[in-house]
CSV table of C-alpha atoms and ligand atoms in Angstrom, one decimal:
chain,number,residue,atom,x,y,z
A,1,MET,CA,0.0,-0.1,0.0
A,2,ASN,CA,1.4,3.2,-0.8
A,3,GLY,CA,-0.9,5.7,0.9
A,4,LYS,CA,-0.8,7.5,3.8
A,5,LYS,CA,-1.6,5.5,6.9
A,6,CYS,CA,-4.3,7.0,9.0
A,7,SER,CA,-2.8,6.2,12.5
A,8,MET,CA,-6.0,7.3,14.1
A,9,LEU,CA,-8.1,4.3,12.7
A,10,SER,CA,-9.6,2.3,14.9
A,11,PRO,CA,-8.5,-1.8,14.4
A,12,ALA,CA,-12.0,-2.2,12.8
A,13,VAL,CA,-11.3,0.4,10.6
A,14,SER,CA,-7.6,-0.9,10.2
A,15,ALA,CA,-9.1,-4.1,9.4
A,16,HIS,CA,-11.7,-2.6,6.8
A,17,THR,CA,-8.5,-0.3,5.3
A,18,LYS,CA,-6.6,-3.2,4.9
A,19,GLN,CA,-9.3,-5.4,3.0
A,20,LEU,CA,-9.6,-2.6,0.5
A,21,PHE,CA,-6.1,-3.2,-0.1
A,22,ARG,CA,-5.7,-7.0,0.0
A,23,LEU,CA,-8.1,-6.4,-3.1
A,24,ASP,CA,-5.7,-4.4,-4.6
A,25,THR,CA,-4.0,-6.5,-7.1
A,26,ASN,CA,-2.3,-3.8,-9.2
A,27,ARG,CA,-2.1,-0.1,-8.4
A,28,PRO,CA,-3.8,1.9,-5.7
A,29,VAL,CA,-5.0,5.3,-6.4
A,30,VAL,CA,-2.5,7.4,-6.2
A,31,GLY,CA,-2.2,9.8,-3.4
A,32,SER,CA,-4.9,7.5,-1.6
A,33,GLY,CA,-5.1,7.3,2.1
A,34,PRO,CA,-7.7,5.0,4.3
A,35,VAL,CA,-11.1,5.5,3.1
A,36,LEU,CA,-14.0,6.1,5.4
A,37,PHE,CA,-17.1,5.8,2.8
A,38,GLY,CA,-18.1,2.3,3.5
A,39,LEU,CA,-17.6,1.9,7.1
A,40,ASN,CA,-20.7,1.5,9.1
A,41,ALA,CA,-21.9,3.8,11.9
A,42,GLU,CA,-20.4,1.4,14.9
A,43,ALA,CA,-17.0,1.2,12.6
A,44,LEU,CA,-17.0,5.0,12.9
A,45,ALA,CA,-18.0,5.5,16.2
A,46,ALA,CA,-15.2,3.0,17.7
A,47,SER,CA,-12.7,4.9,15.7
A,48,MET,CA,-13.6,8.5,17.0
A,49,VAL,CA,-13.7,6.9,20.7
A,50,GLU,CA,-10.3,5.6,19.9
A,51,ILE,CA,-8.8,8.8,19.3
A,52,GLY,CA,-10.1,10.2,22.2
A,53,GLU,CA,-13.6,11.5,20.4
A,54,PRO,CA,-17.1,11.2,22.0
A,55,VAL,CA,-18.9,8.1,20.7
A,56,TRP,CA,-21.7,10.4,18.9
A,57,ARG,CA,-18.8,11.9,16.6
A,58,GLY,CA,-19.1,8.7,14.5
A,59,ARG,CA,-23.0,9.3,14.0
A,60,GLN,CA,-22.3,12.5,12.7
A,61,LEU,CA,-19.4,11.4,10.3
A,62,ALA,CA,-22.3,8.8,9.3
A,63,GLU,CA,-24.8,11.5,8.8
A,64,ALA,CA,-22.8,13.6,6.9
A,65,MET,CA,-21.5,10.6,4.5
A,66,TYR,CA,-25.1,8.6,4.2
A,67,ARG,CA,-28.0,11.1,4.5
A,68,GLN,CA,-26.3,14.7,3.9
A,69,TRP,CA,-24.0,13.1,0.9
A,70,VAL,CA,-21.1,14.9,1.9
A,71,ALA,CA,-18.2,14.0,-0.4
A,72,ASP,CA,-15.3,15.5,1.5
A,73,LEU,CA,-13.9,15.8,5.0
A,74,ASP,CA,-13.9,19.8,4.8
A,75,GLY,CA,-17.5,19.7,4.4
A,76,VAL,CA,-18.7,17.6,7.5
A,77,THR,CA,-19.4,21.1,9.2
A,78,THR,CA,-21.0,19.0,12.1
A,79,LEU,CA,-17.5,18.1,13.3
A,80,PRO,CA,-15.3,20.5,14.7
A,81,LYS,CA,-12.7,22.1,12.3
A,82,ALA,CA,-9.6,20.9,14.4
A,83,LEU,CA,-11.0,17.4,14.5
A,84,ARG,CA,-11.5,17.7,10.5
A,85,SER,CA,-8.0,18.7,10.3
A,86,ARG,CA,-6.7,16.1,12.5
A,87,LEU,CA,-8.3,13.5,10.5
A,88,VAL,CA,-7.1,14.8,7.0
A,89,ALA,CA,-3.5,15.3,8.6
A,90,GLY,CA,-3.5,11.8,9.8
A,91,GLY,CA,-4.5,10.5,6.2
A,92,CYS,CA,-8.3,10.0,6.1
A,93,ALA,CA,-10.5,10.6,3.4
A,94,ILE,CA,-14.1,9.7,2.6
A,95,ARG,CA,-13.1,8.8,-1.1
A,96,ARG,CA,-17.0,8.8,-2.1
A,97,PRO,CA,-17.0,7.2,-5.7
A,98,ARG,CA,-17.2,9.7,-8.2
A,99,ILE,CA,-18.9,9.7,-11.1
A,100,VAL,CA,-16.3,10.1,-13.8
A,101,GLN,CA,-18.4,9.8,-17.1
A,102,THR,CA,-22.0,9.8,-18.0
A,103,PHE,CA,-23.6,8.5,-21.0
A,104,VAL,CA,-27.1,9.6,-21.9
A,105,SER,CA,-29.4,7.4,-24.0
A,106,ASN,CA,-32.1,9.0,-26.0
A,107,ASP,CA,-34.7,7.3,-24.0
A,108,GLY,CA,-33.2,9.2,-20.8
A,109,THR,CA,-31.6,6.2,-19.6
A,110,GLU,CA,-28.0,7.0,-17.9
A,111,ARG,CA,-25.1,4.8,-17.7
A,112,TYR,CA,-22.3,6.2,-15.6
A,113,LEU,CA,-18.3,5.2,-15.3
A,114,VAL,CA,-18.2,5.4,-11.4
A,115,GLU,CA,-14.5,6.0,-9.7
A,116,GLY,CA,-13.6,3.0,-7.9
A,117,GLN,CA,-12.0,3.7,-4.5
A,118,VAL,CA,-8.8,1.2,-5.0
A,119,LEU,CA,-7.4,1.4,-8.6
A,120,GLU,CA,-6.8,4.6,-10.4
A,121,SER,CA,-7.9,3.0,-13.8
A,122,GLN,CA,-10.6,0.5,-12.8
A,123,THR,CA,-14.2,1.9,-12.9
A,124,VAL,CA,-17.6,0.7,-12.1
A,125,GLU,CA,-20.6,0.6,-14.0
A,126,SER,CA,-23.8,1.7,-12.9
A,127,VAL,CA,-27.3,2.7,-14.7
A,128,TRP,CA,-30.0,5.1,-13.9
A,129,MET,CA,-33.3,4.5,-15.4
A,130,PRO,CA,-35.8,6.9,-15.0
A,131,ASP,CA,-39.7,5.1,-14.5
A,132,GLY,CA,-37.7,2.0,-14.7
A,133,ASP,CA,-37.8,-0.8,-17.2
A,134,GLY,CA,-40.4,-2.8,-16.3
A,135,GLY,CA,-38.7,-5.6,-14.1
A,136,GLU,CA,-39.9,-4.3,-10.7
A,137,ALA,CA,-43.8,-5.0,-11.7
A,138,GLY,CA,-45.9,-7.3,-10.1
A,139,ASP,CA,-43.6,-8.9,-7.1
A,140,GLY,CA,-45.8,-7.9,-4.4
A,141,SER,CA,-44.0,-4.6,-3.0
A,142,GLY,CA,-45.5,-2.2,-5.4
A,143,ALA,CA,-42.3,-1.0,-6.5
A,144,ASP,CA,-43.7,-0.2,-10.1
A,145,VAL,CA,-46.6,2.0,-8.7
A,146,PRO,CA,-45.8,5.7,-9.7
A,147,LYS,CA,-46.2,8.0,-6.5
A,148,GLN,CA,-48.8,10.5,-6.1
A,149,SER,CA,-48.5,13.8,-7.7
A,150,ASN,CA,-48.5,16.4,-4.9
A,151,GLY,CA,-48.7,19.0,-7.8
A,152,GLU,CA,-45.5,20.8,-6.8
A,153,ASN,CA,-42.0,21.0,-6.6
A,154,GLU,CA,-42.3,17.9,-9.7
A,155,LYS,CA,-39.2,16.0,-10.9
A,156,GLU,CA,-39.4,15.0,-14.1
A,157,TRP,CA,-39.6,11.2,-13.4
A,158,GLN,CA,-42.2,9.5,-11.3
A,159,ARG,CA,-39.9,6.8,-10.4
A,160,ALA,CA,-36.5,5.6,-11.2
A,161,THR,CA,-34.7,2.2,-11.1
A,162,ILE,CA,-30.7,2.2,-10.6
A,163,CYS,CA,-28.5,-0.9,-11.8
A,164,VAL,CA,-25.5,-1.6,-9.4
A,165,SER,CA,-22.8,-3.4,-10.1
A,166,SER,CA,-21.2,-5.8,-7.4
A,167,GLN,CA,-17.7,-6.9,-9.2
A,168,VAL,CA,-15.8,-5.7,-12.2
A,169,GLY,CA,-16.4,-8.0,-14.8
A,170,CYS,CA,-17.6,-11.5,-14.0
A,171,ALA,CA,-16.4,-15.2,-13.5
A,172,VAL,CA,-19.8,-16.6,-14.3
A,173,ASN,CA,-19.2,-17.0,-17.9
A,174,CYS,CA,-23.1,-16.7,-19.3
A,175,GLN,CA,-22.8,-17.3,-23.0
A,176,PHE,CA,-25.2,-14.0,-24.2
A,177,CYS,CA,-23.2,-11.4,-21.6
A,178,LEU,CA,-20.8,-9.0,-22.5
A,179,THR,CA,-19.7,-8.3,-18.9
A,180,ALA,CA,-18.7,-12.1,-18.9
A,181,LYS,CA,-16.4,-11.0,-21.8
A,182,LEU,CA,-14.1,-9.5,-19.3
A,183,GLY,CA,-13.9,-12.3,-16.6
A,184,LEU,CA,-13.6,-11.3,-13.0
A,185,GLN,CA,-11.2,-8.4,-12.7
A,186,ARG,CA,-12.0,-7.9,-8.7
A,187,ASN,CA,-14.6,-7.9,-6.1
A,188,LEU,CA,-16.2,-4.4,-5.6
A,189,THR,CA,-15.7,-3.0,-1.9
A,190,VAL,CA,-18.4,-1.7,0.4
A,191,GLY,CA,-17.8,1.4,-0.4
A,192,GLU,CA,-17.5,1.4,-4.0
A,193,ILE,CA,-21.3,-0.8,-4.2
A,194,ALA,CA,-22.6,1.4,-1.9
A,195,GLY,CA,-20.9,4.4,-3.2
A,196,GLN,CA,-22.4,4.0,-6.8
A,197,VAL,CA,-25.8,4.2,-5.2
A,198,VAL,CA,-25.5,7.3,-3.1
A,199,ALA,CA,-23.4,9.2,-5.8
A,200,ILE,CA,-26.4,8.6,-8.4
A,201,LEU,CA,-29.0,10.0,-5.4
A,202,ASP,CA,-26.7,12.8,-5.2
A,203,ARG,CA,-26.5,13.3,-9.0
A,204,HIS,CA,-30.8,13.2,-9.2
A,205,ALA,CA,-31.5,15.3,-5.9
A,206,VAL,CA,-33.3,12.0,-4.8
A,207,GLU,CA,-34.9,12.5,-1.7
A,208,ILE,CA,-35.1,9.5,0.2
A,209,GLY,CA,-38.8,8.6,1.8
A,210,LYS,CA,-39.9,10.6,-0.9
A,211,ASP,CA,-39.5,9.6,-4.2
A,212,ARG,CA,-39.5,6.2,-5.4
A,213,VAL,CA,-36.3,4.6,-6.1
A,214,ASN,CA,-35.4,1.1,-6.9
A,215,LEU,CA,-32.2,-0.4,-6.7
A,216,VAL,CA,-31.5,-3.7,-8.9
A,217,PHE,CA,-28.0,-5.7,-8.0
A,218,MET,CA,-27.9,-6.9,-11.5
A,219,GLY,CA,-25.3,-4.8,-13.3
A,220,MET,CA,-21.7,-6.1,-13.7
A,221,GLY,CA,-20.9,-9.0,-11.8
A,222,GLU,CA,-22.5,-11.9,-9.5
A,223,PRO,CA,-23.4,-10.5,-6.1
A,224,LEU,CA,-23.7,-13.8,-4.5
A,225,LEU,CA,-20.2,-14.3,-5.6
A,226,ASN,CA,-19.0,-10.9,-3.4
A,227,TYR,CA,-21.8,-11.7,-0.5
A,228,ASP,CA,-19.4,-10.3,2.1
A,229,SER,CA,-19.0,-6.8,1.0
A,230,TRP,CA,-22.1,-6.9,-1.4
A,231,MET,CA,-24.7,-7.7,2.1
A,232,ALA,CA,-22.5,-5.2,4.3
A,233,ALA,CA,-23.3,-2.3,1.1
A,234,VAL,CA,-26.8,-3.5,1.3
A,235,ARG,CA,-27.2,-3.3,5.2
A,236,LEU,CA,-25.3,0.5,4.9
A,237,LEU,CA,-28.2,1.6,2.2
A,238,VAL,CA,-30.8,0.0,4.3
A,239,LYS,CA,-29.6,1.4,7.7
A,240,GLU,CA,-27.4,4.5,6.8
A,241,VAL,CA,-29.0,5.7,3.7
A,242,GLY,CA,-32.7,4.8,4.4
A,243,ILE,CA,-33.8,2.9,1.5
A,244,SER,CA,-36.2,-0.1,2.3
A,245,PRO,CA,-34.9,-3.7,1.1
A,246,GLN,CA,-38.1,-4.2,-0.5
A,247,ARG,CA,-37.3,-1.7,-3.0
A,248,MET,CA,-33.7,-3.9,-3.8
A,249,THR,CA,-33.6,-6.8,-6.0
A,250,VAL,CA,-30.7,-9.0,-5.9
A,251,SER,CA,-30.6,-11.3,-9.4
A,252,THR,CA,-28.4,-14.4,-9.1
A,253,SER,CA,-27.1,-16.7,-11.5
A,254,GLY,CA,-28.1,-19.4,-8.9
A,255,ILE,CA,-25.3,-19.4,-6.9
A,256,VAL,CA,-26.7,-21.9,-4.1
A,257,PRO,CA,-24.5,-21.1,-1.1
A,258,GLY,CA,-25.3,-17.7,-1.2
A,259,ILE,CA,-28.9,-18.2,-1.9
A,260,GLU,CA,-29.0,-20.0,1.7
A,261,ARG,CA,-27.1,-17.3,3.3
A,262,LEU,CA,-29.4,-14.7,1.5
A,263,ALA,CA,-32.4,-16.7,2.7
A,264,ALA,CA,-31.0,-16.8,6.5
A,265,GLU,CA,-30.8,-12.8,6.9
A,266,PRO,CA,-33.6,-11.1,8.8
A,267,PRO,CA,-36.4,-9.7,6.7
A,268,GLU,CA,-35.2,-5.9,7.7
A,269,VAL,CA,-32.2,-6.0,5.8
A,270,ARG,CA,-32.9,-9.0,3.2
A,271,PRO,CA,-33.3,-7.6,-0.7
A,272,LYS,CA,-35.9,-9.5,-2.7
A,273,LEU,CA,-34.6,-12.4,-5.0
A,274,ALA,CA,-34.5,-12.5,-8.7
A,275,ILE,CA,-33.3,-15.7,-10.3
A,276,SER,CA,-31.5,-15.4,-13.9
A,277,LEU,CA,-33.4,-18.6,-15.2
A,278,ASN,CA,-33.1,-17.8,-18.8
A,279,ALA,CA,-33.5,-21.1,-20.1
A,280,PRO,CA,-36.7,-24.4,-19.5
A,281,ASN,CA,-34.3,-27.1,-19.0
A,282,ASP,CA,-31.1,-28.3,-17.6
A,283,GLU,CA,-29.9,-29.4,-20.8
A,284,ILE,CA,-30.3,-25.8,-22.7
A,285,ARG,CA,-29.3,-23.7,-19.3
A,286,SER,CA,-26.2,-25.9,-18.9
A,287,GLU,CA,-25.1,-24.6,-22.7
A,288,ILE,CA,-25.8,-20.9,-22.2
A,289,MET,CA,-24.9,-21.0,-18.5
A,290,PRO,CA,-21.9,-23.3,-17.6
A,291,ILE,CA,-22.6,-22.4,-13.7
A,292,ASN,CA,-26.0,-24.8,-14.4
A,293,ARG,CA,-23.3,-27.6,-14.2
A,294,LYS,CA,-22.4,-26.8,-10.7
A,295,TRP,CA,-25.9,-25.7,-9.4
A,296,PRO,CA,-29.3,-27.2,-11.8
A,297,ILE,CA,-32.3,-26.0,-11.7
A,298,GLU,CA,-33.5,-27.9,-9.0
A,299,ALA,CA,-30.6,-27.3,-6.6
A,300,VAL,CA,-31.5,-23.7,-7.3
A,301,LEU,CA,-35.3,-24.1,-6.4
A,302,ASP,CA,-34.2,-26.1,-3.2
A,303,ALA,CA,-32.4,-23.3,-2.0
A,304,VAL,CA,-35.1,-20.5,-3.1
A,305,ARG,CA,-37.6,-22.4,-0.8
A,306,LYS,CA,-35.6,-22.1,2.4
A,307,MET,CA,-36.4,-18.1,1.6
A,308,ARG,CA,-39.2,-17.0,4.1
A,309,LEU,CA,-41.1,-14.8,2.0
A,310,ARG,CA,-42.7,-11.1,3.3
A,311,PRO,CA,-46.5,-11.6,2.6
A,312,ARG,CA,-47.2,-11.2,-1.3
A,313,GLU,CA,-43.7,-11.4,-2.1
A,314,ARG,CA,-42.9,-13.1,-5.2
A,315,ILE,CA,-39.7,-14.9,-6.8
A,316,THR,CA,-38.8,-13.2,-10.1
A,317,PHE,CA,-37.5,-15.5,-12.6
A,318,GLU,CA,-35.5,-13.6,-15.5
A,319,TYR,CA,-35.6,-15.0,-18.6
A,320,VAL,CA,-33.5,-13.7,-21.6
A,321,LEU,CA,-35.1,-14.9,-24.9
A,322,LEU,CA,-32.3,-16.0,-27.2
A,323,GLY,CA,-33.9,-16.1,-30.9
A,324,GLY,CA,-34.3,-20.0,-31.7
A,325,VAL,CA,-32.8,-21.0,-28.6
A,326,THR,CA,-34.9,-20.3,-25.7
A,327,ASP,CA,-37.6,-18.2,-27.4
A,328,ARG,CA,-39.8,-21.1,-28.7
A,329,PRO,CA,-43.7,-22.1,-27.5
A,330,GLU,CA,-42.7,-25.1,-25.9
A,331,HIS,CA,-40.0,-23.5,-24.0
A,332,ALA,CA,-42.6,-21.3,-22.4
A,333,GLN,CA,-44.7,-24.5,-21.6
A,334,GLN,CA,-41.8,-26.2,-20.0
A,335,VAL,CA,-40.9,-22.9,-17.8
A,336,ALA,CA,-44.7,-22.7,-17.0
A,337,ARG,CA,-44.5,-26.6,-15.6
A,338,LEU,CA,-41.1,-26.0,-13.8
A,339,LEU,CA,-42.8,-23.1,-12.0
A,340,ARG,CA,-45.9,-24.8,-10.8
A,341,ARG,CA,-43.9,-27.6,-9.8
A,342,SER,CA,-41.6,-25.4,-7.8
A,343,GLY,CA,-44.5,-24.5,-5.5
A,344,LEU,CA,-43.2,-21.2,-5.1
A,345,PRO,CA,-44.7,-17.9,-5.2
A,346,ALA,CA,-43.5,-16.6,-9.2
A,347,LYS,CA,-43.4,-14.1,-11.7
A,348,VAL,CA,-41.5,-14.2,-14.9
A,349,ASN,CA,-39.6,-10.9,-16.5
A,350,LEU,CA,-38.7,-11.7,-20.2
A,351,ILE,CA,-35.9,-10.1,-21.5
A,352,ALA,CA,-35.3,-9.8,-25.4
A,353,TRP,CA,-31.6,-10.6,-25.6
A,354,ASN,CA,-29.7,-7.3,-26.3
A,355,PRO,CA,-27.0,-7.6,-28.7
A,356,GLY,CA,-23.3,-7.1,-28.0
A,357,PRO,CA,-20.4,-7.3,-30.0
A,358,GLY,CA,-18.7,-10.9,-30.5
A,359,ILE,CA,-21.8,-12.4,-29.2
A,360,ALA,CA,-23.3,-14.8,-31.8
A,361,TYR,CA,-27.0,-14.9,-30.6
A,362,GLN,CA,-29.6,-13.7,-32.3
A,363,MET,CA,-32.6,-11.3,-31.0
A,364,PRO,CA,-35.9,-12.6,-30.9
A,365,GLN,CA,-38.7,-11.8,-33.0
A,366,PRO,CA,-40.9,-9.6,-31.7
A,367,GLU,CA,-44.0,-12.1,-32.5
A,368,ALA,CA,-41.8,-14.5,-30.6
A,369,VAL,CA,-41.6,-12.3,-27.2
A,370,GLU,CA,-45.3,-11.8,-27.7
A,371,GLY,CA,-45.9,-15.2,-28.3
A,372,PHE,CA,-43.8,-16.6,-25.3
A,373,LYS,CA,-45.8,-14.2,-23.1
A,374,ARG,CA,-49.2,-15.1,-24.2
A,375,ALA,CA,-48.4,-19.1,-23.7
A,376,LEU,CA,-47.0,-18.4,-20.1
A,377,VAL,CA,-50.4,-16.0,-19.3
A,378,ALA,CA,-52.5,-18.9,-20.6
A,379,GLU,CA,-50.3,-21.5,-18.0
A,380,GLY,CA,-51.5,-18.7,-15.2
A,381,VAL,CA,-47.9,-17.5,-14.9
A,382,PRO,CA,-47.5,-13.7,-14.2
A,383,VAL,CA,-45.4,-12.2,-16.7
A,384,TYR,CA,-43.8,-8.8,-17.3
A,385,VAL,CA,-41.7,-7.9,-20.5
A,386,ARG,CA,-38.9,-5.6,-19.6
A,387,ARG,CA,-38.6,-2.7,-21.3
A,388,PRO,CA,-35.4,-2.5,-23.3
A,389,ARG,CA,-33.5,1.0,-22.0
A,390,GLY,CA,-30.3,2.6,-23.0
A,391,ARG,CA,-29.6,0.0,-25.8
A,392,ASP,CA,-27.9,2.9,-27.6
A,393,ILE,CA,-25.1,3.6,-25.1
A,394,PHE,CA,-24.8,-0.1,-23.9
A,395,ALA,CA,-26.5,0.1,-20.8
A,396,ALA,CA,-29.2,-2.4,-21.5
A,397,CYS,CA,-29.5,-5.5,-19.4
A,398,GLY,CA,-26.3,-7.7,-20.4
A,399,GLN,CA,-24.2,-5.1,-21.7
A,400,LEU,CA,-22.2,-3.7,-19.4
A,401,LYS,CA,-18.5,-4.0,-20.3
A,402,ARG,CA,-17.4,-0.7,-19.6
A,403,THR,CA,-17.8,0.2,-23.4
A,404,ILE,CA,-16.2,4.0,-23.1
A,405,GLU,CA,-16.1,3.9,-27.0
A,406,ALA,CA,-20.2,3.7,-26.9
A,407,ALA,CA,-20.0,7.4,-26.2
A,408,THR,CA,-18.2,8.6,-29.4
B,501,SF4,S1,-25.0,-12.2,-16.7
B,501,SF4,FE1,-24.8,-11.9,-14.9
B,501,SF4,S2,-23.8,-13.7,-14.0
B,501,SF4,FE2,-23.9,-13.9,-15.8
B,501,SF4,S3,-21.8,-13.7,-16.7
B,501,SF4,FE3,-23.5,-11.8,-17.0
B,501,SF4,S4,-22.8,-10.4,-15.0
B,501,SF4,FE4,-22.0,-12.4,-14.6
């Protein structure tokens, strides 16, 4: 680690800091020191006590970073100036991830490259979808219901969805996904995961508790393969930022141990679950999602059945329609049978595959999408078709790959 050491931090903070730098297989951010953004209120309080400050100084720091979205220590005016100077002199910094590049789609979607906390060169991708993409519909949380107009200070959007990344690249290697082409480069830290959300909330002046904003952990990476950091970020977003876990959905390719850990989380912090199913049977699924050979469909469903669902909560099954591969009428019948047999309260989100360079699949014909939907409806399965958002800026599902050239 090249950065200055902040000798004033508690062991908990130092351990966290070490974790940040242990993940750094390349070069740390030039001039960086230990990072405060990503620590929870308890760790911040412990560090304040350690340097002889009252415990509530930690709460003040947490309030400033996570509620008021103050991005540097100088701006934390609830702390005495002398303390701020001491922290800065000791090498501490908030280092909240910043949006460094924005790509704006003609449908209003925005894709961001967000600065990492660890590496100078590696950015993280996130997407802002004003008015969502339909993926929130029908899961029992009411997340898709526009807020009532109060006639004053109206924003341009009624509700919005933020798509959050959990890793740089991904190891899961789904054959239809552009992110898979990167391979896994590294796990994101707690601060990098929560920081994407806070940077975007700040950019759009979101009012927590008033505006309808949903989070989907469906960006780059497999969240359940970075479970500890991802779940710590979720706790931070729930407890410190104030976002309800019922407004959050985590999507997994079917990592059984991760689903089992999620099932054991208390309902007050557990996000809703989406399973990226994408195929009607193990044979096709293993072909397009090699992870299925390790955890086939039945093993995934067994793990999902361990979840204690909230009243009216449904498990979302995402289904990417690949032209000629997964979009046939008989596939729809098989999916309906599979879900019926599972006994789970389920809904299906259909996603017409988004093309990406170097991936040989075909987009489904619009009639195939419609036919698939009709077949599921006829079998009594609740089904929604995701609106493609931000295809022109490579922001749509499966397209995140730090495609900077899309801006030019
Ligand atoms: S679809 Fe998700 S899990 Fe699969 S390779 Fe892409 S990012 Fe990873």
